[in-house]
mmCIF file of C-alpha atoms in Angstrom:
data_model
loop_
_atom_site.group_PDB
_atom_site.id
_atom_site.type_symbol
_atom_site.label_atom_id
_atom_site.label_comp_id
_atom_site.label_asym_id
_atom_site.label_seq_id
_atom_site.Cartn_x
_atom_site.Cartn_y
_atom_site.Cartn_z
ATOM 1 C CA PRO A 1 -18.722 -12.689 0.648
ATOM 2 C CA VAL A 2 -15.952 -15.154 -0.232
ATOM 3 C CA GLN A 3 -18.220 -17.932 -1.456
ATOM 4 C CA PRO A 4 -19.456 -15.968 -4.523
ATOM 5 C CA LEU A 5 -15.820 -15.262 -5.392
ATOM 6 C CA LEU A 6 -14.951 -18.933 -5.261
ATOM 7 C CA GLN A 7 -18.062 -19.869 -7.255
ATOM 8 C CA GLY A 8 -17.429 -17.050 -9.748
ATOM 9 C CA SER A 9 -13.925 -18.321 -10.381
ATOM 10 C CA GLY A 10 -15.496 -21.203 -12.284
ATOM 11 C CA HIS A 11 -16.741 -18.732 -14.881
ATOM 12 C CA ILE A 12 -13.178 -17.647 -15.554
ATOM 13 C CA ASP A 13 -11.775 -21.166 -15.694
ATOM 14 C CA PRO A 14 -13.763 -24.228 -14.629
ATOM 15 C CA MET A 15 -10.500 -26.031 -13.773
ATOM 16 C CA TRP A 16 -9.145 -23.278 -11.485
ATOM 17 C CA HIS A 17 -9.177 -25.660 -8.490
ATOM 18 C CA SER A 18 -6.396 -27.667 -10.115
ATOM 19 C CA LYS A 19 -4.492 -24.699 -11.573
ATOM 20 C CA LEU A 20 -4.290 -22.357 -8.584
ATOM 21 C CA VAL A 21 -0.681 -22.088 -7.392
ATOM 22 C CA ALA A 22 -0.644 -19.044 -5.082
ATOM 23 C CA VAL A 23 -2.705 -16.438 -3.283
ATOM 24 C CA SER A 24 -1.376 -13.010 -2.320
ATOM 25 C CA THR A 25 -3.065 -10.950 0.406
ATOM 26 C CA ASP A 26 -2.610 -7.717 2.310
ATOM 27 C CA GLY A 27 -2.027 -9.639 5.555
ATOM 28 C CA GLU A 28 -5.282 -8.520 7.198
ATOM 29 C CA HIS A 29 -7.060 -11.079 9.392
ATOM 30 C CA THR A 30 -10.106 -11.151 7.126
ATOM 31 C CA MET A 31 -7.820 -12.304 4.350
ATOM 32 C CA THR A 32 -5.586 -14.691 6.316
ATOM 33 C CA GLY A 33 -7.838 -15.956 9.105
ATOM 34 C CA ARG A 34 -7.443 -19.692 9.804
ATOM 35 C CA VAL A 35 -11.191 -20.375 9.923
ATOM 36 C CA SER A 36 -12.871 -18.161 7.346
ATOM 37 C CA GLY A 37 -10.174 -16.019 5.751
ATOM 38 C CA VAL A 38 -10.119 -15.679 1.978
ATOM 39 C CA GLN A 39 -6.692 -17.319 1.802
ATOM 40 C CA THR A 40 -7.916 -20.269 3.894
ATOM 41 C CA ARG A 41 -10.936 -20.760 1.680
ATOM 42 C CA PHE A 42 -8.797 -20.799 -1.436
ATOM 43 C CA GLU A 43 -6.463 -23.302 0.242
ATOM 44 C CA GLN A 44 -9.447 -25.520 1.055
ATOM 45 C CA ALA A 45 -10.865 -25.252 -2.465
ATOM 46 C CA ALA A 46 -7.569 -25.951 -4.274
ATOM 47 C CA GLU A 47 -6.812 -29.535 -5.215
ATOM 48 C CA HIS A 48 -3.211 -29.311 -4.038
ATOM 49 C CA PRO A 49 -1.167 -27.194 -1.602
ATOM 50 C CA ILE A 50 -0.791 -23.567 -2.701
ATOM 51 C CA MET A 51 1.674 -20.854 -1.781
ATOM 52 C CA CYS A 52 0.285 -18.007 0.332
ATOM 53 C CA VAL A 53 2.190 -14.730 0.181
ATOM 54 C CA TRP A 54 1.825 -11.487 2.067
ATOM 55 C CA CYS A 55 2.032 -8.879 -0.701
ATOM 56 C CA GLY A 56 5.421 -7.158 -0.711
ATOM 57 C CA LEU A 57 3.923 -3.778 -1.606
ATOM 58 C CA HIS A 58 1.645 -3.925 1.411
ATOM 59 C CA GLN A 59 4.653 -4.674 3.597
ATOM 60 C CA VAL A 60 6.570 -1.724 2.153
ATOM 61 C CA ASN A 61 3.507 0.467 2.675
ATOM 62 C CA LEU A 62 3.316 -0.480 6.370
ATOM 63 C CA ILE A 63 7.024 0.236 6.829
ATOM 64 C CA ALA A 64 6.681 3.602 5.076
ATOM 65 C CA GLN A 65 3.746 4.538 7.308
ATOM 66 C CA HIS A 66 5.672 3.566 10.442
ATOM 67 C CA GLU A 67 8.792 5.508 9.444
ATOM 68 C CA TYR A 68 6.782 8.562 8.388
ATOM 69 C CA VAL A 69 5.109 8.677 11.812
ATOM 70 C CA ALA A 70 8.489 8.158 13.520
ATOM 71 C CA LEU A 71 9.990 11.101 11.601
ATOM 72 C CA SER A 72 7.018 13.418 11.920
ATOM 73 C CA ASP A 73 7.854 15.050 15.215
ATOM 74 C CA ASP A 74 7.600 18.823 15.666
ATOM 75 C CA THR A 75 11.251 19.507 14.850
ATOM 76 C CA PHE A 76 11.093 17.531 11.603
ATOM 77 C CA VAL A 77 7.871 19.202 10.458
ATOM 78 C CA LEU A 78 9.108 22.695 11.341
ATOM 79 C CA THR A 79 12.401 22.114 9.522
ATOM 80 C CA LEU A 80 10.662 20.606 6.508
ATOM 81 C CA THR A 81 8.152 23.442 6.202
ATOM 82 C CA ALA A 82 10.968 26.007 6.521
ATOM 83 C CA VAL A 83 12.955 24.333 3.721
ATOM 84 C CA ILE A 84 9.838 24.111 1.553
ATOM 85 C CA ALA A 85 9.010 27.792 2.160
ATOM 86 C CA TYR A 86 12.567 28.746 1.225
ATOM 87 C CA LEU A 87 12.517 26.677 -1.970
ATOM 88 C CA ARG A 88 9.087 27.965 -2.972
ATOM 89 C CA ASN A 89 10.479 31.536 -2.801
ATOM 90 C CA GLN A 90 13.342 30.784 -5.204
ATOM 91 C CA GLN A 91 11.893 32.124 -8.465
ATOM 92 C CA ASN A 92 15.059 31.520 -10.517
ATOM 93 C CA LEU A 93 15.236 27.902 -9.355
ATOM 94 C CA GLN A 94 11.553 27.367 -10.170
ATOM 95 C CA THR A 95 12.013 28.867 -13.623
ATOM 96 C CA GLU A 96 15.082 26.743 -14.332
ATOM 97 C CA MET A 97 13.460 23.534 -13.070
ATOM 98 C CA LYS A 98 10.064 24.394 -14.590
ATOM 99 C CA THR A 99 8.355 23.313 -11.370
ATOM 100 C CA THR A 100 7.722 24.429 -7.805
ATOM 101 C CA CYS A 101 8.514 22.704 -4.555
ATOM 102 C CA PRO A 102 5.407 20.889 -3.307
ATOM 103 C CA LYS A 103 3.615 22.205 -0.244
ATOM 104 C CA PHE A 104 3.671 20.257 2.992
ATOM 105 C CA VAL A 105 0.176 19.176 4.019
ATOM 106 C CA SER A 106 -0.875 17.689 7.313
ATOM 107 C CA THR A 107 -2.730 14.752 5.762
ATOM 108 C CA GLN A 108 -0.278 11.856 5.832
ATOM 109 C CA TRP A 109 -0.985 10.379 2.398
ATOM 110 C CA LEU A 110 -1.143 13.702 0.587
ATOM 111 C CA SER A 111 2.062 14.774 2.263
ATOM 112 C CA MET A 112 3.901 11.554 1.422
ATOM 113 C CA LYS A 113 2.677 11.759 -2.166
ATOM 114 C CA ARG A 114 3.871 15.316 -2.707
ATOM 115 C CA ILE A 115 7.177 15.296 -0.869
#
């Protein structure tokens, strides 16, 4: 699957081998593997050493997932849902803010997105 990507890069710029300066990945083994990872193949194809970076947003995402799980014990969820229920019943506050407090959902990503 990587070979067509490397070959297709020549359609974008035939001189990409000499112009490539960095590769950013999500840190997964398929991307960073020493033998057949995408990053490794780009390093081998480049005409000079390149910088390989683990994407900062992916790192932040992993930290956020870890902390969310660490905080999501029964006491936290019960307290959070109680606060949300209270805020959702405050009609004057909702009218003034022109919005409602988001609902807590058990799906991690939906919950993190809404709260």
